[in-house]
mmCIF file of C-alpha atoms in Angstrom:
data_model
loop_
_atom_site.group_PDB
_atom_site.id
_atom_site.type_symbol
_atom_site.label_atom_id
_atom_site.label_comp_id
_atom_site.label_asym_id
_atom_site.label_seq_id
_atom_site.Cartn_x
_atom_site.Cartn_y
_atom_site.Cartn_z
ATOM 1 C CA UNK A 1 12.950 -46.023 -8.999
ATOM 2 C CA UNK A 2 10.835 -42.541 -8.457
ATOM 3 C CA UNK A 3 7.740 -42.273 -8.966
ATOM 4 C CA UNK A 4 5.945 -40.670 -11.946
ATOM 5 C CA UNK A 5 3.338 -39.052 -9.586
ATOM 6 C CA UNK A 6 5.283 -38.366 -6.135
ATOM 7 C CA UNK A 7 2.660 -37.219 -3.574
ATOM 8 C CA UNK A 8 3.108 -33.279 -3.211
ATOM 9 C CA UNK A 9 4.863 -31.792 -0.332
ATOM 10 C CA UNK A 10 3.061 -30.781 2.726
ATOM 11 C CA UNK A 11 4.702 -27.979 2.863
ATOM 12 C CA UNK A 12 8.138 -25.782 2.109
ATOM 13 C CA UNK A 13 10.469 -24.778 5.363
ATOM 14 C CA UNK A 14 12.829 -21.562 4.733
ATOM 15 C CA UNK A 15 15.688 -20.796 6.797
ATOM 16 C CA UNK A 16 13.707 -17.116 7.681
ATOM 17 C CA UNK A 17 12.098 -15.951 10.597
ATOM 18 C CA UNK A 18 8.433 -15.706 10.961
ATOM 19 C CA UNK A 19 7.801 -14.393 13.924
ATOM 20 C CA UNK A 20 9.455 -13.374 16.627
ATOM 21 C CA UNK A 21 8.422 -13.578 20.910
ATOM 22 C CA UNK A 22 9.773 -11.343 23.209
ATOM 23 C CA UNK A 23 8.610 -12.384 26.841
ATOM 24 C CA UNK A 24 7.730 -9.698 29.719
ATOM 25 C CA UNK A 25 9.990 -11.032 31.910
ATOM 26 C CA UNK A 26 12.771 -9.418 29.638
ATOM 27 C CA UNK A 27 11.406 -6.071 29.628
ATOM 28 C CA UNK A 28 13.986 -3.783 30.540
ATOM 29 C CA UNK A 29 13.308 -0.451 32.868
ATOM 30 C CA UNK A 30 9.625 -1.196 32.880
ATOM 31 C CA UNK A 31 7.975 -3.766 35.174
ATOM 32 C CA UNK A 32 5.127 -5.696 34.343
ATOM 33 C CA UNK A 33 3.959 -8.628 36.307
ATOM 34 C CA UNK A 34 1.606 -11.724 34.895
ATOM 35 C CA UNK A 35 1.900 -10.158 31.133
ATOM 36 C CA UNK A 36 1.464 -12.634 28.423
ATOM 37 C CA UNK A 37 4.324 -12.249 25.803
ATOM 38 C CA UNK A 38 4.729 -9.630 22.741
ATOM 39 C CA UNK A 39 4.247 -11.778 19.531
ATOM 40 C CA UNK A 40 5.699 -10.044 16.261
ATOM 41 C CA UNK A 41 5.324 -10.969 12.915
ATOM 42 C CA UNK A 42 7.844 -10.417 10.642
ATOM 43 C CA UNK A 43 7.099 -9.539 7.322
ATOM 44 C CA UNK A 44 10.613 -8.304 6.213
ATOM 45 C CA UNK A 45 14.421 -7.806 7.402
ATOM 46 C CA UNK A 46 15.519 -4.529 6.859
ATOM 47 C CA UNK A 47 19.003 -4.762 7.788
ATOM 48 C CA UNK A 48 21.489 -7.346 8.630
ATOM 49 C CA UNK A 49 24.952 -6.270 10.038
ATOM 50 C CA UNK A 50 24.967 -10.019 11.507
ATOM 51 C CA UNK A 51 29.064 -11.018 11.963
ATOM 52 C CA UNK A 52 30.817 -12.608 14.397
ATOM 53 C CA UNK A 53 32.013 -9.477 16.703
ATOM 54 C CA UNK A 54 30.875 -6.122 17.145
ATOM 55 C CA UNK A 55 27.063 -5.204 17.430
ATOM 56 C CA UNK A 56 25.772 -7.819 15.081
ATOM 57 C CA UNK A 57 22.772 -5.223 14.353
ATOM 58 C CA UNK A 58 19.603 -6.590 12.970
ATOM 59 C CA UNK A 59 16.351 -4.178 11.835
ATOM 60 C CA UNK A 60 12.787 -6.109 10.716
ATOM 61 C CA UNK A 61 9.539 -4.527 9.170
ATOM 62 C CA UNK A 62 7.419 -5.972 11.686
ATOM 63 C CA UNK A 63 3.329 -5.891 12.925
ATOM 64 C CA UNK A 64 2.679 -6.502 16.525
ATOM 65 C CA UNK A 65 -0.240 -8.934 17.711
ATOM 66 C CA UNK A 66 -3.532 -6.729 18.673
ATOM 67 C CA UNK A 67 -5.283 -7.217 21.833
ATOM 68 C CA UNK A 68 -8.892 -7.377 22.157
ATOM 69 C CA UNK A 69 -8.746 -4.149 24.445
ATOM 70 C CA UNK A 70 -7.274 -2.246 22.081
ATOM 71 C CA UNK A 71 -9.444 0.707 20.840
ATOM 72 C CA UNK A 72 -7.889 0.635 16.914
ATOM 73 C CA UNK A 73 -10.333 -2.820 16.736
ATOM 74 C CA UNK A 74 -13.107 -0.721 16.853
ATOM 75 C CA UNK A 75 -12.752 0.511 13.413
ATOM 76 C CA UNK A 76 -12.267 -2.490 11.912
ATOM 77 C CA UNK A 77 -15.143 -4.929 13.778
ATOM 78 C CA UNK A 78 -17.818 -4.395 10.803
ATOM 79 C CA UNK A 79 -15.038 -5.737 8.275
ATOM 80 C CA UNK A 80 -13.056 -8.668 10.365
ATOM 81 C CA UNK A 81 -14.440 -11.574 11.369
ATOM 82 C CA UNK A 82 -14.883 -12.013 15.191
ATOM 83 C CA UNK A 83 -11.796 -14.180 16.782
ATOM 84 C CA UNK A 84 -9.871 -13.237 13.850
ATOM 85 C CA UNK A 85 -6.092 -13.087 14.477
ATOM 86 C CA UNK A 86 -5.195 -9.720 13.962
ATOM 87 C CA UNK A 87 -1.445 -7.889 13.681
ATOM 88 C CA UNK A 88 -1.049 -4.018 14.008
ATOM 89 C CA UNK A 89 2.386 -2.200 12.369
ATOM 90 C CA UNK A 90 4.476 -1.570 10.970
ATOM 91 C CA UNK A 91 7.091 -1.335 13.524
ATOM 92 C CA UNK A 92 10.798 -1.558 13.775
ATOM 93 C CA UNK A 93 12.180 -3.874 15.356
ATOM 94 C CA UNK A 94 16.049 -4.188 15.920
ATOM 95 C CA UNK A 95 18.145 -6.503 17.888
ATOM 96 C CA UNK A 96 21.976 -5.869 18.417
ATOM 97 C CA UNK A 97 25.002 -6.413 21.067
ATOM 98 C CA UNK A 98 25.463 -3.704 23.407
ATOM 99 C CA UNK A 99 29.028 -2.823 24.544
ATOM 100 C CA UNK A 100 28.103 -3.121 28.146
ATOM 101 C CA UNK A 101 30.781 -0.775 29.168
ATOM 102 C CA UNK A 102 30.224 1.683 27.098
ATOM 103 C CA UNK A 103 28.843 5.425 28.459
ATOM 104 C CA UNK A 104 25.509 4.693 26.382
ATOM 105 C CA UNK A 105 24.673 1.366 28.256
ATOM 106 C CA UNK A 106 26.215 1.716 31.675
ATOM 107 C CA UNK A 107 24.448 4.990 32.121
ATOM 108 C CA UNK A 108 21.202 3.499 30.994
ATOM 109 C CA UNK A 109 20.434 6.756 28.385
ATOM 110 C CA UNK A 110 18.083 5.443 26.064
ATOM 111 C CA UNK A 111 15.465 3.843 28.937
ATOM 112 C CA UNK A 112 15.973 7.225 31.409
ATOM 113 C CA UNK A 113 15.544 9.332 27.678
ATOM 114 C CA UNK A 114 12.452 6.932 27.320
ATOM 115 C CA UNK A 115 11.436 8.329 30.701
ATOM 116 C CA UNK A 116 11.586 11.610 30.292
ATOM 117 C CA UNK A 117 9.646 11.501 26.913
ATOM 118 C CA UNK A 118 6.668 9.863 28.334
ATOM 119 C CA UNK A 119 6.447 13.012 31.274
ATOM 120 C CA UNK A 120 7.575 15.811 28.255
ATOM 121 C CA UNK A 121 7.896 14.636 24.811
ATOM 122 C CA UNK A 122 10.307 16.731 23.076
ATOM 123 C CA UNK A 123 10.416 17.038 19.193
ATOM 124 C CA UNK A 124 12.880 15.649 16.701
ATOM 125 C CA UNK A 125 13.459 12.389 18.537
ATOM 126 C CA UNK A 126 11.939 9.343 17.915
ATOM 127 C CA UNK A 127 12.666 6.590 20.896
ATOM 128 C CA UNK A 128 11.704 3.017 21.283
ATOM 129 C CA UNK A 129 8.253 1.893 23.455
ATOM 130 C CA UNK A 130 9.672 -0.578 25.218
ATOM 131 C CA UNK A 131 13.233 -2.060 25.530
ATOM 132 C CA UNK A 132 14.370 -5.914 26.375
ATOM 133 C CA UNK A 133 17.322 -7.258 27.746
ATOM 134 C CA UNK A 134 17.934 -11.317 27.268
ATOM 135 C CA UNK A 135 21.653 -11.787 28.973
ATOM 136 C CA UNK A 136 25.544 -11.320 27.822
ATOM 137 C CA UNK A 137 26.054 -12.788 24.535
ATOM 138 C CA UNK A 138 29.457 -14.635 25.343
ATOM 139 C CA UNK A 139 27.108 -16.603 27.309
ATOM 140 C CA UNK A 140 23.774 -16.535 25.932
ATOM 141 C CA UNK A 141 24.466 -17.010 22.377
ATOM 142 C CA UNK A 142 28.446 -17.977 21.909
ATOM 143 C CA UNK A 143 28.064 -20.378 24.923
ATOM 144 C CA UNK A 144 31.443 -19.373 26.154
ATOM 145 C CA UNK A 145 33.079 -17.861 28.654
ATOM 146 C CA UNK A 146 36.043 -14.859 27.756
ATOM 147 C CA UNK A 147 39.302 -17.445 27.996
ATOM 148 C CA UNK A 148 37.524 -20.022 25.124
ATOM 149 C CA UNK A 149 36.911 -17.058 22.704
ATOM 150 C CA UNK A 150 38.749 -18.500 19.590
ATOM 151 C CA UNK A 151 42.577 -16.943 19.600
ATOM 152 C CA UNK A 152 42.302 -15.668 15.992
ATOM 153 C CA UNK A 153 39.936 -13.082 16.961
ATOM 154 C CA UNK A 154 41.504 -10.164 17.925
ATOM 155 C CA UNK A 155 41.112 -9.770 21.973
ATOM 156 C CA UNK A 156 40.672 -6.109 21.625
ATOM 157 C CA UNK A 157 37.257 -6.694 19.323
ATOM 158 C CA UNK A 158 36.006 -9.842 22.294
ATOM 159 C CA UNK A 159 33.719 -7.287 24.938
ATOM 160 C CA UNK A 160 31.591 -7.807 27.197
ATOM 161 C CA UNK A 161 28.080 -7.145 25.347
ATOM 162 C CA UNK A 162 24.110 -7.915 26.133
ATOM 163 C CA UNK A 163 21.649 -8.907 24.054
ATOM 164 C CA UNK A 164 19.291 -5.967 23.638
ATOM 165 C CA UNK A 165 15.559 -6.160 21.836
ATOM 166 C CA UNK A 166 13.841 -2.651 21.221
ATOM 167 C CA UNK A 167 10.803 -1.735 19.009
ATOM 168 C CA UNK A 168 9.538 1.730 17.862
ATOM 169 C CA UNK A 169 7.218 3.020 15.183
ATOM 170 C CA UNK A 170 9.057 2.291 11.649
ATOM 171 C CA UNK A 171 9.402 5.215 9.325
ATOM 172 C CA UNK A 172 11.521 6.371 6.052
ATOM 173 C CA UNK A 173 15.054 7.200 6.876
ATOM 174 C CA UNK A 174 16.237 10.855 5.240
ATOM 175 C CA UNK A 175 17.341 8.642 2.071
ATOM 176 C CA UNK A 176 13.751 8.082 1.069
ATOM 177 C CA UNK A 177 12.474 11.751 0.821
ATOM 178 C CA UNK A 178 10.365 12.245 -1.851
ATOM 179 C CA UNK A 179 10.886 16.516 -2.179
ATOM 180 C CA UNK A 180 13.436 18.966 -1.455
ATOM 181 C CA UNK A 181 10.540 20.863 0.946
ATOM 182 C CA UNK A 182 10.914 17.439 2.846
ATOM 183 C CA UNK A 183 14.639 17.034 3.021
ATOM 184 C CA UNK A 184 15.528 20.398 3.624
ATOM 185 C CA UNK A 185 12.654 19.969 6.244
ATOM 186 C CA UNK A 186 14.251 17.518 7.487
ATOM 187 C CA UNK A 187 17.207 18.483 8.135
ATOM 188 C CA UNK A 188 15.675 21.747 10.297
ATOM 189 C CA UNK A 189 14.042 18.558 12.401
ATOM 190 C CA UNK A 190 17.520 17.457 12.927
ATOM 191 C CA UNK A 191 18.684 20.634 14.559
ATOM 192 C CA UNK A 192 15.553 20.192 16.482
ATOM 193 C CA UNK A 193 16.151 16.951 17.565
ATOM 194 C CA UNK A 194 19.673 18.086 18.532
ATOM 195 C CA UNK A 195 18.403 20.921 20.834
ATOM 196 C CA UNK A 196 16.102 18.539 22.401
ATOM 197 C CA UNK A 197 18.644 16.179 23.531
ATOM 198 C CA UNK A 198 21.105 18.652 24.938
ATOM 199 C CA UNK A 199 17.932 19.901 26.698
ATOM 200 C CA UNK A 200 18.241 16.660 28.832
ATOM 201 C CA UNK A 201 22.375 16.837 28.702
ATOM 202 C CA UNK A 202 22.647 14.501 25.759
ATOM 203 C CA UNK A 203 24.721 14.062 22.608
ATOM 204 C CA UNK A 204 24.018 11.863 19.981
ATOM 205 C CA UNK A 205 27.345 11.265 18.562
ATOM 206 C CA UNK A 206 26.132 8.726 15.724
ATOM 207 C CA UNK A 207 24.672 11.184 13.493
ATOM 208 C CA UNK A 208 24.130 9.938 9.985
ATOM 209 C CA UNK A 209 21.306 9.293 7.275
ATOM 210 C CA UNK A 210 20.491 6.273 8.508
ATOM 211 C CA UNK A 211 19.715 7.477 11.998
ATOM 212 C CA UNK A 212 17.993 10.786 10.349
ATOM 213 C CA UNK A 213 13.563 10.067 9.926
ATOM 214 C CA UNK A 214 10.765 11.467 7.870
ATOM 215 C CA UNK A 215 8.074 12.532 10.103
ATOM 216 C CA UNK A 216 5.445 11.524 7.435
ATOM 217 C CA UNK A 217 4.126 8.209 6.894
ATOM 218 C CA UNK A 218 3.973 7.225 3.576
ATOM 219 C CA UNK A 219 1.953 3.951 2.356
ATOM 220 C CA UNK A 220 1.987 2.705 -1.143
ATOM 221 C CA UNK A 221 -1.329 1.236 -0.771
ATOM 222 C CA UNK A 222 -2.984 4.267 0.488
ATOM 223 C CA UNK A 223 -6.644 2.969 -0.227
ATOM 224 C CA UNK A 224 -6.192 -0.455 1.648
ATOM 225 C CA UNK A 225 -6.989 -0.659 5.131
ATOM 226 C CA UNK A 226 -5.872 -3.847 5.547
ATOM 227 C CA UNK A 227 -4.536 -7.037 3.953
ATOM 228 C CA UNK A 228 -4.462 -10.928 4.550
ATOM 229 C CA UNK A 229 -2.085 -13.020 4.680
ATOM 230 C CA UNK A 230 -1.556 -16.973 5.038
ATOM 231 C CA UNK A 231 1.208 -18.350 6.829
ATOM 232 C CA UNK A 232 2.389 -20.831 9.629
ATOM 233 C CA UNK A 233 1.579 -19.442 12.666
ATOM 234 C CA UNK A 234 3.974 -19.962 16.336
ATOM 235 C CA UNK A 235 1.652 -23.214 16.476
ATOM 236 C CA UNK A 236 3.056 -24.386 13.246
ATOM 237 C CA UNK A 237 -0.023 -24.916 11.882
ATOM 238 C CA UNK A 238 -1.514 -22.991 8.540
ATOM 239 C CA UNK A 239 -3.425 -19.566 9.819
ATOM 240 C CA UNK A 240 -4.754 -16.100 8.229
ATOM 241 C CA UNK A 241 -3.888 -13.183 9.779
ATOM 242 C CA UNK A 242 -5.227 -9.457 8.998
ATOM 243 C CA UNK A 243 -2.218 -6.864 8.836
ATOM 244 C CA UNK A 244 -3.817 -3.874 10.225
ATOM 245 C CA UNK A 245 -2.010 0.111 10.178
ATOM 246 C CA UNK A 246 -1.586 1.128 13.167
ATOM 247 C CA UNK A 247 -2.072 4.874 14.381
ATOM 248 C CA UNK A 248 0.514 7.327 12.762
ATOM 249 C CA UNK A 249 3.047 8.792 15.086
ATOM 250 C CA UNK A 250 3.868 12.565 14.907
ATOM 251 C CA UNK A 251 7.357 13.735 16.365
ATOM 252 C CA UNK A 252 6.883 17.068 16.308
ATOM 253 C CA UNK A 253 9.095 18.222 13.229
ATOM 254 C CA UNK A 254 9.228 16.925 9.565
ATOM 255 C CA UNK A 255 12.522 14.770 10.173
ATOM 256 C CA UNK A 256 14.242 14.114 13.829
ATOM 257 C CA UNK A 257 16.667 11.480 15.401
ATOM 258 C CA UNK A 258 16.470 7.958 16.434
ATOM 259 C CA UNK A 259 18.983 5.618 17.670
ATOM 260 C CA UNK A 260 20.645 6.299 20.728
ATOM 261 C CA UNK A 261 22.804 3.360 20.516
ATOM 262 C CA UNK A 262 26.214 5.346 21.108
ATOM 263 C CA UNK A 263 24.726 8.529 23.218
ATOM 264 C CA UNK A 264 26.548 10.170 26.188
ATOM 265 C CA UNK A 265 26.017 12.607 28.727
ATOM 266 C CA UNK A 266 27.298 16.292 28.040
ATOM 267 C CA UNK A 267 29.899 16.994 30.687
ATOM 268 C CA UNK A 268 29.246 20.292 32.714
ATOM 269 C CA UNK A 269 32.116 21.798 31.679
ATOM 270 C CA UNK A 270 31.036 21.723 28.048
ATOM 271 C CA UNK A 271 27.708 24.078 28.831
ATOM 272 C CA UNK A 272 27.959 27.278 27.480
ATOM 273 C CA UNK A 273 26.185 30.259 27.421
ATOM 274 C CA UNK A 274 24.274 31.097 24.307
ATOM 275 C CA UNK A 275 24.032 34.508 25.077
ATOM 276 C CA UNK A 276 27.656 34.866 24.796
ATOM 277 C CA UNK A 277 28.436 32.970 21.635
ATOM 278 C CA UNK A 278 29.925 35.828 19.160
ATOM 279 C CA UNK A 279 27.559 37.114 16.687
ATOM 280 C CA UNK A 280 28.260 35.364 12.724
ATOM 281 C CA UNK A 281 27.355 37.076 9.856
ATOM 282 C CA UNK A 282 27.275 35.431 6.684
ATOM 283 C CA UNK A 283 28.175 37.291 3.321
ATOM 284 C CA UNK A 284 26.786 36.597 0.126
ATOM 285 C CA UNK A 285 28.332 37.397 -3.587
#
């Protein structure tokens, strides 16, 4: 027989992710040595192409843990209490299933364009900070090897993909602008971005709005520095965290490119001289 006053639940478990720890050793074309993991805190998913085969691409809105070294505590030490457990975003970050044999990841393009961006940022192009790599998912995540693959999935959609990690700065996609100044803008950032990447011998080849940003970063709650929140943190126990803004992040151009995921390398044949491309004239009625 129930009870007519049941004692109320400790708490309520969802099937979501909280937060999410990415450790060093993972790190991908960068090499640290006794670094203590990147904790993220998720605050939203912002796209699940989660299936069975194919990249399996996942985006979250998330806010990365702050250390006490870093110099964007300063301006906020008169208003948060000391020790406080503080998280600094937003950030995107995105998890998917690279082909391993495609151009893109056997060529390494996104961590050498990484590279080259930290000696000469170029504009239009937005790239990830850091980059992890966590194993093939056959084995990793499927637990099998390529003969157990089930037989009603078609052999031709079973590769050979790894399980890659990569965070950047979030911002609006071209979808979200809020003028025509800002599209139109945006587009011209596009063309930018473009020239940029042939620059270092690279095409895109994955052009589309999704993979078009704003340059601007637009909060609805301009007049809040920060917020707190109250949630279970990787300890399981009940914690407050302060969601701080981290610094904005200028590309160079109203709008520009991101995601790399199916880049090549422009062959040397395809090079051709500007200065000989015939002249186009445009006529207008």
């Amino acid at each position: 027989m129930p009870t007519t006053s049941p004692d109320p639940p400790q708490h309520l478990t969802f099937r979501e992710v909280n937060w999410i720890i990415l450790h060093e050793g993972k790190l991908h074309g960068q090499y640290l040595s006794n670094q203590a993991p990147t904790i993220f805190y998720v605050k939203h998913l912002i796209e699940d192409q989660g299936s069975l085969v194919g990249c399996c691409t996942r985006v979250w809105c998330v806010y990365q843990e702050v250390l006490n070294s870093d110099p964007l505590l300063d301006r906020y030490r008169n208003v948060l209490p000391a020790g406080s457990c503080v998280m600094k975003g937003p950030y995107a970050l995105k998890a998917y299933h690279a082909d391993m044999f495609s151009e893109a990841y056997e060529q390494d393009i996104l961590v050498k364009s990484m590279d080259l961006h930290r000696l000469k940022p170029f504009d239009g192009v937005l790239l990830p900070t850091r980059v992890w790599h966590f194993g093939e998912v056959l084995t990793l995540v499927r637990g099998l090897t390529q003969d157990q693959c089930p037989s009603t999935i078609p052999s031709d959609k079973i590769k050979d993909r790894q399980e890659v990690f990569t965070v950047s700065v979030l911002k609006r996609t071209l979808s979200q602008f809020e003028t025509v100044e800002e599209f139109y803008g945006a587009i011209i950032g596009v063309l930018q971005g473009i020239e940029s990447l042939e620059a270092i011998k690279i095409i895109h080849r994955d052009i589309s709005f999704g993979n078009i940003i704003l340059n601007k970063e637009v909060y609805c709650d301009t007049d809040r520095a920060f917020e707190w929140i109250n949630v279970y943190g990787v300890d399981s126990q009940r914690c407050s965290v302060a969601l701080i803004r981290r610094e904005p992040v200028d590309i160079g151009t109203c709008g520009g490119l991101h995601n790399l995921d199916m880049a090549a390398y422009i062959p040397e044949t395809a090079f051709i001289d500007k200065e000989e491309w015939p002249p186009i004239s445009v006529e207008v009625q």
